[in-house]
Tab-separated table of C-alpha atoms and ligand atoms in Angstrom:
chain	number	residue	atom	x	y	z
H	1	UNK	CA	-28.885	36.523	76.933
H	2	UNK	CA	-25.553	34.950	76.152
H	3	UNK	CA	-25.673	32.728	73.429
H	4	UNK	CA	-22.937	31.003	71.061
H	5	UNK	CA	-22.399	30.352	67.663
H	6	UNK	CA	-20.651	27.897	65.364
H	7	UNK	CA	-20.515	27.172	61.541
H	8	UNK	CA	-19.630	24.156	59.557
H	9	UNK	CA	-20.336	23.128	55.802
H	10	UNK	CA	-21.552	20.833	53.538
H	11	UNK	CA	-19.168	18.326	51.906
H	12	UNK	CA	-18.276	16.473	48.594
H	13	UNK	CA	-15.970	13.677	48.157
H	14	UNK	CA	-14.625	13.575	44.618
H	15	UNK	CA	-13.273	10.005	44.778
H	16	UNK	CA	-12.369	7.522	47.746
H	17	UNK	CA	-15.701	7.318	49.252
H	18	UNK	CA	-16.901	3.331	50.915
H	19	UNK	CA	-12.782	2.453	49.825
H	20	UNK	CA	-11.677	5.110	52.455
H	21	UNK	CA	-13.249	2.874	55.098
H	22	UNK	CA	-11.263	0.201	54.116
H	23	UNK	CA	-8.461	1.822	54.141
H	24	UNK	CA	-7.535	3.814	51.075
H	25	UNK	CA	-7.253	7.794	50.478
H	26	UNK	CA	-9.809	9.925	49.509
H	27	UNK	CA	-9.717	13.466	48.222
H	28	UNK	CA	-13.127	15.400	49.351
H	29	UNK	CA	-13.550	19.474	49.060
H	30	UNK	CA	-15.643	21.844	51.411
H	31	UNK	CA	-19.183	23.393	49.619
H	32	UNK	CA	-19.516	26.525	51.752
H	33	UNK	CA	-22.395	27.743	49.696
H	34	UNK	CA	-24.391	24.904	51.963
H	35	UNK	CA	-23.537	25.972	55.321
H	36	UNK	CA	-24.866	24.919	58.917
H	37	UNK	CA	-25.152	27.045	61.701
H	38	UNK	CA	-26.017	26.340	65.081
H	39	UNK	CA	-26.738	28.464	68.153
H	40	UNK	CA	-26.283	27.625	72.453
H	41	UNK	CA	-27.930	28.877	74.862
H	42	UNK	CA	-28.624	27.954	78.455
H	43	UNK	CA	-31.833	25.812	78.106
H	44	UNK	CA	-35.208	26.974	79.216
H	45	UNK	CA	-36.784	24.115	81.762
H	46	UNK	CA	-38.538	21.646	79.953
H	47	UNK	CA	-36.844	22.481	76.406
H	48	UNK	CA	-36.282	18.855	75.063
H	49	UNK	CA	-35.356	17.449	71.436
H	50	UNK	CA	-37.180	18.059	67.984
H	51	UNK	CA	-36.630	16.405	65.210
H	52	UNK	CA	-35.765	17.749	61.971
H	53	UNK	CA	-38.135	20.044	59.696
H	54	UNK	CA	-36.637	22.006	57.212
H	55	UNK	CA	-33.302	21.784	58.159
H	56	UNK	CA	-34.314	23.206	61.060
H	57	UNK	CA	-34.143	21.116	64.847
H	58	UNK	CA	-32.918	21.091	68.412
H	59	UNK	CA	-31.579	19.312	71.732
H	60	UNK	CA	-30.405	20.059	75.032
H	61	UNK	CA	-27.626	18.649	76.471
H	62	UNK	CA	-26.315	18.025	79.877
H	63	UNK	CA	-29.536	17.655	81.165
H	64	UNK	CA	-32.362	14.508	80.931
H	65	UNK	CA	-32.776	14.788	76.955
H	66	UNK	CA	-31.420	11.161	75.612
H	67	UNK	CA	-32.182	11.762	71.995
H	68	UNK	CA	-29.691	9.298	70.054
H	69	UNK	CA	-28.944	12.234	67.204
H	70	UNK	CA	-25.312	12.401	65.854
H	71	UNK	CA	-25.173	16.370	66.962
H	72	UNK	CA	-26.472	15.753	70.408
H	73	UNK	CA	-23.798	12.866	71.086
H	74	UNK	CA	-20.994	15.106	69.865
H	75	UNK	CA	-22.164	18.389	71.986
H	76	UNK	CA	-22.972	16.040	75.468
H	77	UNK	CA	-19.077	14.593	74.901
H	78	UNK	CA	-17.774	17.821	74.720
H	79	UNK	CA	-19.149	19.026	77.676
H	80	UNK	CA	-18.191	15.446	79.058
H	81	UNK	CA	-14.771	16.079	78.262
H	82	UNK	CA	-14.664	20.309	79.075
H	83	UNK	CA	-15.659	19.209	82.671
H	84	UNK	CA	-19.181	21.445	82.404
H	85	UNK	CA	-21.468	19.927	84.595
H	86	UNK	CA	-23.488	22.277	86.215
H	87	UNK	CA	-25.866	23.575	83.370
H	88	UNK	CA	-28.333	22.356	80.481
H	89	UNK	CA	-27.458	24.041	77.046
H	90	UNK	CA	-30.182	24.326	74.270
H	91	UNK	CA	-28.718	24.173	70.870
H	92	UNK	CA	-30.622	24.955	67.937
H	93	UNK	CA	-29.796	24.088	64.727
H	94	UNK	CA	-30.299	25.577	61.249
H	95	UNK	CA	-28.983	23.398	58.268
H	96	UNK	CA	-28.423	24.502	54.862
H	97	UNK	CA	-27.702	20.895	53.564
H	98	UNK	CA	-30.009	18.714	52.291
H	99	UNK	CA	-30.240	15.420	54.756
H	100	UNK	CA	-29.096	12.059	53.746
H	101	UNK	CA	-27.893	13.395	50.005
H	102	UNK	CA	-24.105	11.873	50.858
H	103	UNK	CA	-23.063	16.133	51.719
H	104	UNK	CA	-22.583	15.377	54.897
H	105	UNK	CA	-24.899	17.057	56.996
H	106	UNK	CA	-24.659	14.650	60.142
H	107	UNK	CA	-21.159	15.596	60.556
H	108	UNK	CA	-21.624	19.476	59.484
H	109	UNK	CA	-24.116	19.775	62.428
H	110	UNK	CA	-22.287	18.024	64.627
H	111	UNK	CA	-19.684	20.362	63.836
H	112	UNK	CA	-21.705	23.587	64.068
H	113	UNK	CA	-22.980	21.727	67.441
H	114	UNK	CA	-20.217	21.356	69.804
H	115	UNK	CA	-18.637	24.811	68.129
H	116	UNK	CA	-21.644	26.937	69.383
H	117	UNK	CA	-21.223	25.307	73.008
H	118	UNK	CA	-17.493	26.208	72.870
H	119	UNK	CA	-18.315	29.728	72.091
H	120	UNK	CA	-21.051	29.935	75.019
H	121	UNK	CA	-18.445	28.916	76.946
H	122	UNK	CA	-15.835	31.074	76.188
H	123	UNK	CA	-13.526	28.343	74.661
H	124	UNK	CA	-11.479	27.847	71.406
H	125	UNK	CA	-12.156	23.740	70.424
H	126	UNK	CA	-8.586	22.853	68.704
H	127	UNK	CA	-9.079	20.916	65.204
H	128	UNK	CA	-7.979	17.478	66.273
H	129	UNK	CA	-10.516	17.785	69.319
H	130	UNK	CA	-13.151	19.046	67.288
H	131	UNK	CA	-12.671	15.916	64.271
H	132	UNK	CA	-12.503	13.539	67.994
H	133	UNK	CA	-15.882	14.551	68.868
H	134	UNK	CA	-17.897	15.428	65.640
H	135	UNK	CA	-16.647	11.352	65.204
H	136	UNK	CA	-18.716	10.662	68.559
H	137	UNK	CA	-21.424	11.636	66.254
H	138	UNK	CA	-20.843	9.932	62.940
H	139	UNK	CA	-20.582	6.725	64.862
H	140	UNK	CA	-23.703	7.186	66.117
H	141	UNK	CA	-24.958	8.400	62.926
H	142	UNK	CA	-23.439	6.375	60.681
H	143	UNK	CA	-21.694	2.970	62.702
H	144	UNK	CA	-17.595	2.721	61.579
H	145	UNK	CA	-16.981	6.256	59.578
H	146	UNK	CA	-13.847	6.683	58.341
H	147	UNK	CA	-13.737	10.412	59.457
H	148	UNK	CA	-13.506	11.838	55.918
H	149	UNK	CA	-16.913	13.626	55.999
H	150	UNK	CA	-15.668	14.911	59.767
H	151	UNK	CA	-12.793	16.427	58.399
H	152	UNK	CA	-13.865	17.860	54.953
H	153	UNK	CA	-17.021	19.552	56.680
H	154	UNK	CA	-14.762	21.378	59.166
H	155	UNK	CA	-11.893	22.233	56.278
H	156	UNK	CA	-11.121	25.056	54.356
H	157	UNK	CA	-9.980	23.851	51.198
H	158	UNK	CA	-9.732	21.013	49.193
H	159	UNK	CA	-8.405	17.332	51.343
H	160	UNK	CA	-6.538	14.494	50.828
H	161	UNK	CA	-7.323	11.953	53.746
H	162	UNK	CA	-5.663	8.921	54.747
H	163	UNK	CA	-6.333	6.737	58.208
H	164	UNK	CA	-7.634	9.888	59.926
H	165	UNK	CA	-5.190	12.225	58.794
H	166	UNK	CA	-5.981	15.282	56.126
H	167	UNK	CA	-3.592	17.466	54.553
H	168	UNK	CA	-4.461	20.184	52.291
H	169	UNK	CA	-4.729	19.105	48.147
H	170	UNK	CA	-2.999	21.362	45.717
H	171	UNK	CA	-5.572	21.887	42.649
H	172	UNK	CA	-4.016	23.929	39.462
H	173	UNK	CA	-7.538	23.052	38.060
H	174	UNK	CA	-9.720	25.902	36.179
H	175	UNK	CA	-13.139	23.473	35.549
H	176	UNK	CA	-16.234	23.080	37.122
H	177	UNK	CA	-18.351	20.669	39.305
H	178	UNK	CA	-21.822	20.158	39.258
H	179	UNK	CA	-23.429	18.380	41.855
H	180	UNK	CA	-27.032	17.164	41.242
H	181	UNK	CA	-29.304	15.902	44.091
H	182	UNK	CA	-31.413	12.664	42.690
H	183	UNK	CA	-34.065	13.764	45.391
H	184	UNK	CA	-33.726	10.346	46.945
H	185	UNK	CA	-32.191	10.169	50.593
H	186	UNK	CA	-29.631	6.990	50.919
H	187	UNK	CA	-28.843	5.348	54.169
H	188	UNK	CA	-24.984	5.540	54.893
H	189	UNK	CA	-25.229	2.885	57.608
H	190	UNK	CA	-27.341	0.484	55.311
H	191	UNK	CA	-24.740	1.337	51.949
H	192	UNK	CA	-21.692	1.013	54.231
H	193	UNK	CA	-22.590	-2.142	55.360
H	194	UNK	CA	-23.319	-3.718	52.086
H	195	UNK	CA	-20.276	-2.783	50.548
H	196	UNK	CA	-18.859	-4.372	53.984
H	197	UNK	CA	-20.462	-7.661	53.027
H	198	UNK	CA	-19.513	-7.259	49.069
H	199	UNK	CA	-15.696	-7.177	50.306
H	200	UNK	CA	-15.955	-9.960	53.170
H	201	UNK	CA	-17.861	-12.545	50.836
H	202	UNK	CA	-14.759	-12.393	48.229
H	203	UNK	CA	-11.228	-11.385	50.148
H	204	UNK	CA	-9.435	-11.669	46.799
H	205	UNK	CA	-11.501	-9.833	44.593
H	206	UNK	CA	-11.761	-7.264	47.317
H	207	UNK	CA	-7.655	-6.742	47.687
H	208	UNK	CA	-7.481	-6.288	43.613
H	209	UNK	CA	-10.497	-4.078	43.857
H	210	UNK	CA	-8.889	-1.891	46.820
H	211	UNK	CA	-5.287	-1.406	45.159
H	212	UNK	CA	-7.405	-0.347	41.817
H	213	UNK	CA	-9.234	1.953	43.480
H	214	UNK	CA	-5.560	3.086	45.727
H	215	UNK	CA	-4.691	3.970	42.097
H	216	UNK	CA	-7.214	5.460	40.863
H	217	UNK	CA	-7.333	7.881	43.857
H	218	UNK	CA	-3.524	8.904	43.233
H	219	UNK	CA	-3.958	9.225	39.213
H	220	UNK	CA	-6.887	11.839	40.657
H	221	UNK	CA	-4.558	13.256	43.019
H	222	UNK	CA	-1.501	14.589	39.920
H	223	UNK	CA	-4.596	15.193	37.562
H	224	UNK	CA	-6.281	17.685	40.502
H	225	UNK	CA	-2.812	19.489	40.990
H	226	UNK	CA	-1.612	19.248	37.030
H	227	UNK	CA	-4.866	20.810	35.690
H	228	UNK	CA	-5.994	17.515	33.651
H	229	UNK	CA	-9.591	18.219	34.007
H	230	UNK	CA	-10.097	15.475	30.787
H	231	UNK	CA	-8.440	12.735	32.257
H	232	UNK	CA	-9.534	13.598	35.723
H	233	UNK	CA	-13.335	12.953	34.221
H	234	UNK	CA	-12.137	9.695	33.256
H	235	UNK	CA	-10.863	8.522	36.572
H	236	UNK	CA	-13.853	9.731	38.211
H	237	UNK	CA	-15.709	7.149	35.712
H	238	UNK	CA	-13.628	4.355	36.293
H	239	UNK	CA	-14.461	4.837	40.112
H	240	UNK	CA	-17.822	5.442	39.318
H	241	UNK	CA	-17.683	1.754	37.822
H	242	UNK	CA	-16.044	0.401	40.815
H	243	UNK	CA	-18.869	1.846	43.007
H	244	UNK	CA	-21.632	0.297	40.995
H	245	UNK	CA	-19.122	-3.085	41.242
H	246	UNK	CA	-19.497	-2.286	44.748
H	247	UNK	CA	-23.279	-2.453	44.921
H	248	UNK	CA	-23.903	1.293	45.301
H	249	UNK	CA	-25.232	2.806	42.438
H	250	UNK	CA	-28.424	2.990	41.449
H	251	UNK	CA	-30.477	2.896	37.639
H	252	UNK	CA	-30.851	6.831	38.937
H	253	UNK	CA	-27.735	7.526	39.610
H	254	UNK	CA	-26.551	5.617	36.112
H	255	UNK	CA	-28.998	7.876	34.463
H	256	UNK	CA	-27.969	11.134	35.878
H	257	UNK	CA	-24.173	10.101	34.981
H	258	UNK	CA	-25.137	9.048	31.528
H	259	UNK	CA	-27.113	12.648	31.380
H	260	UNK	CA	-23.798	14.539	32.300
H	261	UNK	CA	-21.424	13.109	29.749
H	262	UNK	CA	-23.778	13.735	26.966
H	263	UNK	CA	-23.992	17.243	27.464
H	264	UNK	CA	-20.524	17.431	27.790
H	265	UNK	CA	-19.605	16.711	31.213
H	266	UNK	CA	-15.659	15.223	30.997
H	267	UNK	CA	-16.721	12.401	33.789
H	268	UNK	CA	-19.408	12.039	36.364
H	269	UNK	CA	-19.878	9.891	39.597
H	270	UNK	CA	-21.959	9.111	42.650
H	271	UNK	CA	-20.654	10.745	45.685
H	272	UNK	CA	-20.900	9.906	49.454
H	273	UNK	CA	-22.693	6.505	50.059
H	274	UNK	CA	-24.688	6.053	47.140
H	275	UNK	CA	-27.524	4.395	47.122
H	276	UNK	CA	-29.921	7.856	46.255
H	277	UNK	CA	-27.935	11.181	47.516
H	278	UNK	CA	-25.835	13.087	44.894
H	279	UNK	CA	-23.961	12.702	41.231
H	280	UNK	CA	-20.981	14.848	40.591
H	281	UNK	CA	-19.649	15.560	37.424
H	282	UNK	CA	-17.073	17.112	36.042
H	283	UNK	CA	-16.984	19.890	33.397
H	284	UNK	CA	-15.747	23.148	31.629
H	285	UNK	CA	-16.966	26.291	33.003
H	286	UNK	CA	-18.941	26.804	30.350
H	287	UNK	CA	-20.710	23.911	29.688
H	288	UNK	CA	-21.675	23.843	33.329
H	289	UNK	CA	-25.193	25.447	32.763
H	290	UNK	CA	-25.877	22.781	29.879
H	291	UNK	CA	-24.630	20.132	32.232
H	292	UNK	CA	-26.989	21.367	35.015
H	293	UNK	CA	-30.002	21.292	32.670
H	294	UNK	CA	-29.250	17.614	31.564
H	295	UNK	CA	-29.067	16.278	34.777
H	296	UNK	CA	-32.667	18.023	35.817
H	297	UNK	CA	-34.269	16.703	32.782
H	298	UNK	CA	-32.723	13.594	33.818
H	299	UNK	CA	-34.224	13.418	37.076
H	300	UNK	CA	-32.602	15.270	39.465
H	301	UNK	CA	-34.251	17.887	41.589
H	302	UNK	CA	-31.650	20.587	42.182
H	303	UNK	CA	-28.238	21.220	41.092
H	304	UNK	CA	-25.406	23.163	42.765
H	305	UNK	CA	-22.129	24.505	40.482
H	306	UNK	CA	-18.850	24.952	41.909
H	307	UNK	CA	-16.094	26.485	40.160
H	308	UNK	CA	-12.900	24.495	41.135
H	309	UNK	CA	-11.491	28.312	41.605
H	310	UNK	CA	-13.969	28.152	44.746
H	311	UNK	CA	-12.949	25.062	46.615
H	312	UNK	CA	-12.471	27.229	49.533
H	313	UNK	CA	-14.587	27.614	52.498
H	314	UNK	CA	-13.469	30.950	52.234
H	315	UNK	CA	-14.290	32.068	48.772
Q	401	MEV	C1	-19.824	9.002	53.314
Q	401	MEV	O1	-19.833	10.389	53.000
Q	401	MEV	C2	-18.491	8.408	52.927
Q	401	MEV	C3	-18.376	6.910	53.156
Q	401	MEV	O2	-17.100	6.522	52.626
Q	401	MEV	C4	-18.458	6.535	54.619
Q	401	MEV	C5	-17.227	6.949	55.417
Q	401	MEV	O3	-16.183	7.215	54.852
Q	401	MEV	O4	-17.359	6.975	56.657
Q	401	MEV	C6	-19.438	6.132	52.387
């Protein structure tokens, strides 16, 4: 039988995240180590939707299935848009990426989804078509996304990304991150909104608190490229403070940054939506495995370390 495949990756945002909705930069980096794959096939009758279990699910599209999931939105536009109107696909779906931890699976399967139907198909999806429709997703998935999580999932390397644009990041930085899953899933709607509300309520305080945070993400940008892995840590936890400013933080997510820096970590932060999801922190090479025990005593319920050296889906 024919079948197609596609590939996408998890994602971490090392500062900009709920600011980048309103408007600011953000600078996120591929994980390839949690990938997403996804297969097409013509659909057997009666195949229909299933939801998640282990990572593991599948939809048809271009037939009667209706399912409201991110993926299934952003592989029925494609065909939409290709002009493929004659068949019902089956895509199945197997995600590395732990769901609702802020790593952006909703956009990596989406991702992996309409790539897969492009390859049944015989067709090459440019990037700015592919970010278009793994979007049709988010929005379903998420409500307003900025498109940072669309674009870092699909990337190969470390981005900077402004009002739907990414351009590569230069990093001269020899460190490493550790990311640490709290083991409690967080809402990206819900935390998006809030923030949303936080900024509306006080239009003053939010301006001041946007231009810090504009700052904040350019002081990250010359540390990333200049090597300054100490005060890059610091930057991270002035953001980190902004977030919780911003309502999304969490006692957890305090604890597991509070964990980091004491066993060395040079800074540590939420990242994605908050509210549960993941902590990132910062750290020498060789304090990573110390810094990756802290955090599980702390609380958290796996850890993944990523050399800065590997910030490449290709690595
Ligand atoms: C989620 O990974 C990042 C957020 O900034 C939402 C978005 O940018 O769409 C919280």
């Amino acid at each position: 039988m024919v079948v197609g495949i596609g590939r996408a990756h998890a994602k971490a945002i090392l500062l900009g995240e709920h600011t980048v909705v309103h408007g600011t930069p953000a600078i996120a980096f591929p994980l390839p180590a949690l990938p997403v794959r996804a297969l097409a096939r013509p659909a057997e009758p009666g195949t229909g939707s299933q939801v998640p279990a282990d990572g593991h699910f599948r939809f048809t599209v271009g037939g009667t299935d209706t399912a409201l999931s991110g993926p299934r939105v952003a592989a029925e536009e494609a065909l939409r848009r290709w002009g493929i109107t004659d068949t019902t696909v089956e895509v199945v779906v197997e995600c590395g990426i732990p769901l609702a931890r802020g790593l952006g699976s909703s956009a990596a399967c989406a991702g992996a989804a309409v790539r897969a139907v492009a390859d049944l198909h015989g067709l090459v999806v440019e990037s700015g078509e592919l970010y278009d429709l793994v979007q049709c997703g988010e929005q379903v998935a998420h409500g307003r996304a900025s498109g940072i999580d669309a674009s870092a999932v699909l990337a190969n390397g470390p981005i900077r990304f402004h009002q739907g644009r990414a351009e590569p990041m230069p990093i001269g930085l020899d460190a490493a991150l550790v990311i640490a899953d709290t083991g409690v899933p967080g809402s990206t709607q819900h935390a998006v909104a809030g923030v949303r509300r936080r900024l509306d309520e006080d239009p003053v305080r939010a301006g001041s608190l946007l231009e810090r945070a504009s700052g904040l993400i350019e002081a990250a940008g010359d540390e990333l490229s200049a090597g300054a892995a100490e005060s890059l840590g610091k930057t991270m936890l002035d953001f980190q403070e902004l977030l919780a400013e911003l309502g999304v933080s969490t006692p957890h997510i305090d604890a597991l940054v509070t964990a980091a820096l004491g066993a060395g970590a040079h800074g540590a932060k939420l990242t994605g939506a908050g509210l549960g999801g993941c902590v990132l922190a910062l750290t020498e090479p060789a304090s990573a495995p110390g810094v990756s025990a802290a955090l599980r005593r702390a609380g958290a319920v796996r850890t993944w370390t990523v050399p800065t050296r590997a910030m490449h889906a290709g690595a």
